[in-house]
Short mmCIF file of C-alpha atoms in Angstrom, two decimals:
data_model
loop_
_atom_site.label_atom_id
_atom_site.label_comp_id
_atom_site.label_asym_id
_atom_site.label_seq_id
_atom_site.Cartn_x
_atom_site.Cartn_y
_atom_site.Cartn_z
CA MET A 20 173.19 162.59 99.06
CA ASN A 21 171.12 162.89 95.81
CA THR A 22 172.91 159.71 94.55
CA ASN A 23 171.70 157.84 97.99
CA ASN A 24 168.65 159.10 97.71
CA ASN A 25 167.64 157.81 94.57
CA SER A 26 169.35 154.60 95.30
CA GLU A 27 167.01 154.06 98.22
CA GLN A 28 164.17 155.16 96.12
CA TYR A 29 165.23 152.72 93.55
CA ILE A 30 165.76 149.81 95.86
CA ALA A 31 162.41 150.79 97.53
CA GLN A 32 160.48 150.45 94.35
CA ASP A 33 162.55 147.35 93.26
CA SER A 34 161.55 146.06 96.51
CA GLN A 35 157.87 146.62 95.86
CA ALA A 36 158.15 145.46 92.74
CA GLY A 37 159.83 142.44 93.68
CA LYS A 38 159.60 141.20 96.37
CA ILE A 39 156.76 143.02 98.48
CA ALA A 40 153.96 143.13 96.03
CA PRO A 41 153.76 139.88 95.39
CA ARG A 42 153.52 138.88 99.35
CA ARG A 43 150.59 141.47 99.61
CA GLY A 44 148.85 139.67 96.65
CA PHE A 45 149.24 136.30 98.21
CA LEU A 46 147.68 137.91 100.97
CA ARG A 47 144.84 139.29 99.29
CA SER A 48 144.53 135.97 97.54
CA ALA A 49 144.56 133.94 101.17
CA ALA A 50 141.58 136.58 102.34
CA LEU A 51 139.97 136.29 98.97
CA ALA A 52 139.92 132.23 99.81
CA THR A 53 138.67 132.80 103.45
CA VAL A 54 135.50 134.46 102.04
CA CYS A 55 134.87 132.17 99.77
CA SER A 56 135.32 129.43 102.23
CA ILE A 57 133.15 131.32 104.26
CA ALA A 58 130.32 132.17 101.65
CA LEU A 59 130.48 128.44 100.89
CA ALA A 60 130.20 127.52 104.49
CA GLY A 61 127.02 130.03 104.52
CA ALA A 62 125.63 128.55 101.78
CA GLY A 63 125.56 124.86 103.25
CA GLN A 64 124.46 126.23 106.32
CA ALA A 65 121.54 127.91 104.34
CA MET A 66 120.63 124.81 102.89
CA ALA A 67 120.55 122.83 106.10
CA ALA A 68 118.14 125.44 107.39
CA THR A 69 115.49 124.74 105.10
CA THR A 70 112.87 123.79 107.30
CA TRP A 71 109.20 121.91 106.87
CA LYS A 72 106.91 122.19 109.84
CA ILE A 73 104.47 119.55 108.76
CA GLN A 74 101.10 118.89 110.54
CA SER A 75 100.17 114.71 110.72
CA VAL A 76 96.45 113.99 111.28
CA TRP A 77 96.99 111.29 113.61
CA ASP A 78 97.16 111.79 117.03
CA ALA A 79 99.86 112.28 119.54
CA GLY A 80 100.73 108.35 120.83
CA THR A 81 99.24 106.77 118.29
CA VAL A 82 100.96 104.10 116.00
CA GLY A 83 100.05 106.02 113.28
CA TYR A 84 101.66 109.40 114.91
CA ASP A 85 104.76 107.58 116.23
CA LEU A 86 105.87 106.19 112.64
CA PHE A 87 105.24 109.72 110.99
CA GLU A 88 107.42 111.45 113.58
CA GLU A 89 110.21 108.76 113.35
CA TRP A 90 110.30 108.89 109.21
CA ALA A 91 110.11 113.28 109.64
CA ASN A 92 113.08 112.97 112.07
CA SER A 93 115.17 110.56 109.89
CA MET A 94 115.25 113.16 107.12
CA GLU A 95 117.70 115.27 108.27
CA GLU A 96 120.40 112.50 108.28
CA LYS A 97 119.03 111.27 104.67
CA SER A 98 119.25 114.65 103.22
CA GLY A 99 122.89 115.46 104.70
CA GLY A 100 121.17 118.24 106.56
CA GLU A 101 120.35 119.83 103.90
CA LEU A 102 115.83 119.22 105.02
CA ILE A 103 114.85 119.22 108.29
CA ILE A 104 110.96 118.26 108.61
CA LYS A 105 109.63 119.04 112.13
CA PRO A 106 106.35 116.96 112.79
CA TYR A 107 103.40 117.70 114.57
CA PRO A 108 100.33 115.96 115.96
CA ALA A 109 97.16 116.47 114.76
CA LYS A 110 95.37 119.67 115.77
CA SER A 111 98.40 120.94 117.33
CA VAL A 112 98.99 123.81 114.40
CA ALA A 113 96.00 123.97 112.57
CA ALA A 114 92.85 123.19 114.70
CA ASP A 115 90.83 121.13 112.28
CA ASN A 116 90.88 119.66 108.62
CA ASN A 117 89.57 122.96 107.01
CA ALA A 118 92.16 124.84 108.76
CA LEU A 119 94.89 122.39 108.34
CA PHE A 120 94.35 122.79 104.06
CA GLU A 121 94.40 126.38 104.23
CA ALA A 122 97.41 126.25 106.62
CA VAL A 123 99.22 123.93 104.11
CA ARG A 124 98.09 126.73 101.03
CA ASN A 125 99.04 129.77 102.76
CA GLY A 126 102.38 128.41 104.07
CA VAL A 127 101.62 128.55 107.51
CA LEU A 128 102.65 124.68 107.35
CA GLN A 129 105.03 123.65 104.42
CA GLY A 130 103.01 120.04 104.20
CA MET A 131 100.42 117.63 105.93
CA ASN A 132 99.96 114.16 105.91
CA PRO A 133 96.04 113.47 105.71
CA PHE A 134 93.58 110.65 104.66
CA THR A 135 93.00 112.16 101.02
CA LEU A 136 89.52 111.54 101.29
CA TYR A 137 89.34 114.54 103.42
CA TRP A 138 89.21 116.71 100.71
CA SER A 139 85.91 115.33 98.44
CA GLY A 140 84.43 118.78 99.47
CA LYS A 141 87.50 121.02 98.30
CA ILE A 142 89.27 118.61 95.40
CA PRO A 143 86.24 116.44 94.16
CA ALA A 144 88.72 114.09 92.28
CA SER A 145 90.00 112.84 95.83
CA VAL A 146 86.66 110.82 96.57
CA PHE A 147 88.65 108.69 93.72
CA LEU A 148 92.23 109.18 95.19
CA SER A 149 91.48 106.09 97.95
CA SER A 150 89.39 103.90 98.82
CA TYR A 151 85.59 103.91 97.67
CA PRO A 152 83.05 101.39 97.54
CA ALA A 153 83.83 98.35 95.26
CA GLY A 154 86.55 99.83 93.49
CA PRO A 155 90.44 98.60 93.45
CA ASP A 156 90.80 96.44 96.54
CA GLN A 157 94.22 95.38 97.37
CA PRO A 158 96.77 98.07 98.01
CA HIS A 159 99.78 96.95 95.02
CA GLN A 160 96.59 98.19 92.59
CA TRP A 161 96.74 101.89 93.79
CA ASP A 162 100.71 101.48 93.19
CA ILE A 163 100.10 100.22 90.22
CA MET A 164 97.74 102.98 89.10
CA PHE A 165 99.63 105.77 90.72
CA TYR A 166 103.19 104.77 89.43
CA SER A 167 102.78 102.99 86.37
CA MET A 168 99.35 104.45 84.96
CA GLY A 169 100.19 108.39 85.12
CA MET A 170 97.41 108.73 87.87
CA LEU A 171 100.23 110.43 90.47
CA GLU A 172 101.17 113.31 87.46
CA LYS A 173 97.65 113.73 86.59
CA THR A 174 97.08 114.25 90.62
CA ARG A 175 99.71 116.44 91.04
CA GLU A 176 98.32 118.57 87.92
CA ILE A 177 94.61 118.73 90.06
CA TYR A 178 96.57 119.76 93.24
CA GLU A 179 98.49 122.54 91.47
CA LYS A 180 95.75 124.30 90.83
CA PHE A 181 95.07 125.09 94.78
CA GLY A 182 98.84 125.77 95.08
CA LEU A 183 99.65 122.45 96.59
CA PHE A 184 102.41 119.79 95.57
CA TYR A 185 100.73 116.04 96.25
CA VAL A 186 104.39 114.10 96.68
CA GLY A 187 102.41 110.57 96.86
CA PRO A 188 100.24 108.26 98.64
CA ILE A 189 100.73 106.22 101.75
CA GLN A 190 99.28 103.26 102.04
CA HIS A 191 97.68 102.94 105.21
CA ASP A 192 94.81 100.07 105.96
CA ALA A 193 91.22 98.99 105.00
CA ASN A 194 88.16 100.08 106.97
CA ILE A 195 85.84 97.31 108.64
CA ILE A 196 82.77 97.40 110.23
CA HIS A 197 81.95 96.25 113.82
CA SER A 198 78.04 95.05 114.48
CA LYS A 199 76.13 93.33 117.45
CA LYS A 200 74.47 91.01 115.27
CA PRO A 201 76.17 88.43 112.40
CA VAL A 202 76.26 89.91 108.63
CA ASN A 203 76.67 87.28 106.49
CA SER A 204 75.14 88.54 103.14
CA LEU A 205 74.32 91.89 102.25
CA ALA A 206 70.60 91.02 102.91
CA ASP A 207 71.40 90.35 106.35
CA MET A 208 72.24 94.27 106.60
CA GLU A 209 68.62 95.01 105.17
CA GLY A 210 67.12 97.58 108.13
CA MET A 211 70.24 98.03 110.36
CA LYS A 212 71.16 101.38 111.96
CA MET A 213 75.02 101.54 110.69
CA ARG A 214 77.35 104.89 111.43
CA VAL A 215 79.31 105.09 107.93
CA PRO A 216 81.20 107.93 106.05
CA GLY A 217 78.96 110.08 104.18
CA GLY A 218 78.70 110.82 100.88
CA MET A 219 79.14 107.62 98.74
CA VAL A 220 80.05 105.01 101.00
CA ALA A 221 76.43 105.95 102.67
CA GLU A 222 74.56 105.84 99.51
CA VAL A 223 76.04 102.31 98.16
CA PHE A 224 74.81 101.01 101.57
CA GLN A 225 71.52 102.77 101.24
CA GLN A 226 70.95 100.83 98.31
CA PHE A 227 70.72 97.49 100.53
CA GLY A 228 68.21 99.24 103.07
CA VAL A 229 70.79 100.10 105.49
CA SER A 230 69.79 103.39 107.51
CA THR A 231 73.13 105.18 107.62
CA VAL A 232 74.27 107.51 110.37
CA SER A 233 77.64 110.24 110.26
CA LEU A 234 78.88 110.30 113.70
CA PRO A 235 82.64 111.73 114.86
CA GLY A 236 84.80 108.38 115.92
CA SER A 237 84.68 110.08 119.62
CA ASP A 238 80.76 109.23 119.58
CA ILE A 239 81.07 105.82 118.04
CA PHE A 240 81.47 103.30 121.26
CA PRO A 241 79.25 105.25 123.41
CA ALA A 242 76.64 104.67 120.61
CA LEU A 243 77.21 100.76 120.07
CA GLU A 244 76.98 100.97 123.80
CA LYS A 245 73.55 102.70 123.96
CA GLY A 246 72.32 100.44 121.14
CA THR A 247 71.70 103.37 119.18
CA ILE A 248 73.10 101.89 116.30
CA ASP A 249 73.47 98.19 115.16
CA ALA A 250 76.96 98.54 113.53
CA ALA A 251 79.73 101.15 113.05
CA ASP A 252 82.51 101.31 110.52
CA TYR A 253 86.01 102.63 111.26
CA VAL A 254 89.65 102.20 110.62
CA GLY A 255 91.01 98.86 110.70
CA PRO A 256 91.57 96.25 113.47
CA ALA A 257 94.54 97.53 115.01
CA VAL A 258 93.11 100.64 116.00
CA ASN A 259 89.48 99.48 116.47
CA TYR A 260 90.49 97.39 119.56
CA GLU A 261 91.83 99.95 121.07
CA LEU A 262 88.78 102.06 120.95
CA GLY A 263 87.07 99.46 122.68
CA PHE A 264 85.25 97.99 120.19
CA SER A 265 85.09 94.29 121.21
CA GLN A 266 83.41 95.54 124.17
CA VAL A 267 80.27 96.73 122.76
CA THR A 268 80.26 94.39 119.76
CA ASP A 269 80.02 90.47 119.18
CA TYR A 270 81.04 90.41 115.43
CA ILE A 271 83.43 91.92 112.76
CA MET A 272 82.38 92.08 108.96
CA PHE A 273 84.80 91.02 106.42
CA GLY A 274 84.70 90.93 102.50
CA PRO A 275 85.63 87.67 100.60
CA PRO A 276 88.98 85.68 101.63
CA GLY A 277 91.84 88.70 100.75
CA VAL A 278 89.32 91.31 101.12
CA MET A 279 88.74 92.84 104.56
CA SER A 280 86.47 95.48 103.42
CA ILE A 281 84.35 96.04 100.23
CA TYR A 282 83.10 99.61 100.51
CA GLN A 283 86.81 100.79 101.62
CA PRO A 284 89.57 98.22 101.06
CA VAL A 285 92.56 101.16 101.04
CA ASP A 286 92.16 103.75 102.92
CA LEU A 287 94.99 105.90 101.47
CA MET A 288 96.97 108.85 103.38
CA ASP A 289 99.40 110.99 101.32
CA LEU A 290 102.18 114.03 102.22
CA THR A 291 100.86 116.67 100.39
CA VAL A 292 103.26 120.10 100.58
CA ASN A 293 103.05 123.62 99.60
CA LEU A 294 103.80 124.12 96.07
CA ARG A 295 106.16 127.11 96.86
CA ALA A 296 107.83 125.41 99.63
CA TRP A 297 108.63 122.52 96.83
CA ASN A 298 109.74 124.20 93.88
CA ALA A 299 112.32 125.72 96.54
CA LEU A 300 114.05 122.72 96.89
CA ASP A 301 116.71 121.48 94.69
CA PRO A 302 115.69 118.72 92.16
CA GLU A 303 117.92 116.16 93.71
CA LEU A 304 116.42 116.92 97.04
CA GLN A 305 112.96 116.58 95.78
CA GLN A 306 113.58 113.16 94.42
CA LEU A 307 115.03 112.55 97.86
CA VAL A 308 112.05 113.45 99.24
CA GLU A 309 109.81 111.35 96.67
CA ASP A 310 111.81 108.29 97.25
CA GLU A 311 111.49 108.27 100.74
CA VAL A 312 107.57 109.03 100.91
CA ARG A 313 107.51 105.63 99.08
CA ASN A 314 109.69 103.74 101.58
CA TYR A 315 107.43 104.84 104.39
CA SER A 316 104.33 103.79 103.05
CA GLN A 317 105.46 100.46 102.90
CA LYS A 318 106.68 100.51 106.47
CA HIS A 319 104.08 102.51 107.46
CA TYR A 320 101.57 99.95 105.88
CA LEU A 321 103.49 96.77 107.15
CA THR A 322 103.62 97.66 110.86
CA ILE A 323 99.89 98.53 110.69
CA GLN A 324 99.14 95.03 109.11
CA LYS A 325 101.21 93.70 112.19
CA ARG A 326 99.23 95.37 114.41
CA ASN A 327 96.31 93.92 112.63
CA ILE A 328 97.05 90.25 113.18
CA GLU A 329 98.25 91.20 116.58
CA ALA A 330 94.87 92.53 117.25
CA MET A 331 92.24 90.04 115.61
CA LYS A 332 93.76 87.35 118.12
CA LYS A 333 92.72 89.95 120.79
CA PHE A 334 89.28 90.31 119.55
CA LYS A 335 88.76 86.34 119.25
CA ALA A 336 89.97 86.08 122.86
CA ASP A 337 87.26 88.63 123.78
CA GLY A 338 84.47 86.59 121.41
CA ASP A 339 84.20 88.53 118.90
CA THR A 340 83.36 86.76 115.36
CA VAL A 341 84.60 86.95 111.70
CA THR A 342 81.77 86.90 109.25
CA ARG A 343 82.47 86.94 105.23
CA LEU A 344 80.26 88.24 103.33
CA SER A 345 80.70 86.18 99.59
CA GLN A 346 82.12 86.68 96.25
CA GLN A 347 78.52 87.20 95.04
CA ASP A 348 77.72 89.65 97.88
CA LEU A 349 81.00 91.76 96.37
CA GLU A 350 80.13 91.62 92.94
CA ASP A 351 76.62 92.75 93.40
CA PHE A 352 77.91 95.31 95.64
CA ARG A 353 79.98 96.84 92.82
CA LYS A 354 77.19 96.31 90.53
CA ALA A 355 75.10 98.97 92.87
CA ALA A 356 78.41 101.04 93.20
CA ILE A 357 79.05 101.95 89.57
CA PRO A 358 76.22 103.96 88.72
CA ILE A 359 77.35 106.01 92.34
CA TRP A 360 80.61 105.94 90.75
CA PHE A 361 79.74 107.78 87.62
CA ASN A 362 77.61 110.24 89.36
CA TRP A 363 80.25 111.78 91.60
CA ALA A 364 82.67 111.52 88.67
CA ALA A 365 80.09 113.83 86.71
CA LYS A 366 80.08 116.36 88.99
CA ASN A 367 84.04 117.34 88.25
CA GLU A 368 85.94 117.31 85.01
CA ASP A 369 89.04 115.97 87.50
CA ALA A 370 87.55 113.27 89.39
CA ARG A 371 85.93 111.92 85.72
CA ALA A 372 89.97 111.94 84.70
CA ILE A 373 90.90 109.89 87.55
CA LEU A 374 87.98 107.12 87.09
CA ASP A 375 89.00 106.92 83.70
CA ILE A 376 92.52 105.55 84.52
CA GLN A 377 90.77 103.46 87.58
CA LEU A 378 88.31 101.87 84.85
CA GLU A 379 90.78 101.26 82.48
CA TYR A 380 92.62 99.51 84.95
CA MET A 381 89.69 97.73 86.69
CA MET A 382 88.35 96.45 82.80
CA ASN A 383 91.95 95.11 81.85
CA GLU A 384 92.07 91.32 81.80
CA THR A 385 94.75 91.20 84.40
CA VAL A 386 91.97 92.45 86.99
CA GLY A 387 88.94 92.10 85.55
CA TYR A 388 86.75 93.72 87.98
CA ILE A 389 84.15 95.25 85.15
CA ASP A 390 83.56 94.71 81.66
CA GLU A 391 82.01 96.77 79.29
CA GLU A 392 78.27 95.29 79.82
CA ASP A 393 78.65 96.56 83.44
CA ILE A 394 79.39 100.31 82.43
CA LYS A 395 77.11 100.34 79.15
CA GLY A 396 75.14 103.55 79.04
CA MET A 397 77.26 105.16 81.68
#
């Protein structure tokens, strides 16, 4: 009995050491692998669940919002499911521009798609981050300054002070003026009552005897219809035609050939996100977002321009006439604008830094818009 018991005990120990123990080790390894797989899958799901809520300033149903919504919805597939962008039209989360700015700063929204100029009261440098009177008037010039001359890096440095990350500019359109009477020269504007943006734009027009008025977009049509104003600036032809401007005006004022507008020729939008939300992204995903903003900028701009061409045919069919200012008018307008540029730049160190980049570009012989004599003493 003792011998048998010892033998059975030995066999049992041998079995545990030689056969059973390895099997259990295998099972433990398999279980650990399963746990790791689940953990990795969970990590992948967590990355896929990164969601940004971004509000545009475009109203629902407009071509601008349709384009933004399409781009936002495409980011989930382009990021391999790592980033989902939920788009919102104007006023759907934040009721106005001030609320929009604060909502992104505070993280209620992770991002916004505004017109950059909206923040001139909060970020003074923004007056030089989009169109301003007689400044760079071709879209590619702005891309050069942002992406080749350090303006993007400087802009991001400025925005970081507000807890924001400026991803990049989004090309939009020029702003144009619709008038009840023909404007073939700057002299023709004297005595006119015109709706224009406030600030720098109004100050320059006032140099030429224009009585400027600030009105919200919804009030422009009735003001023109009633004759309380003689002319009005708004966005480009496509949107302005949809707003019915051809029904209440007969003329559209452009700059010289190739320049639709001398006062807001390249009206930029942008994508700005909460700085904490940006920093939480993997660097490769950050690069994807930057690249896709540049792609979106081109698509947005080209789509709007196609609509503009179609809209101008409609304006012509409705009897509207295009009048053009001369190259000399543009140069005179710029001379009047330059002191006002410097007045605005003097209000803020960051604004001056942005204008310095642009002056370097405009004074370069490849552009030649201004020279040392133009800014002497400023």
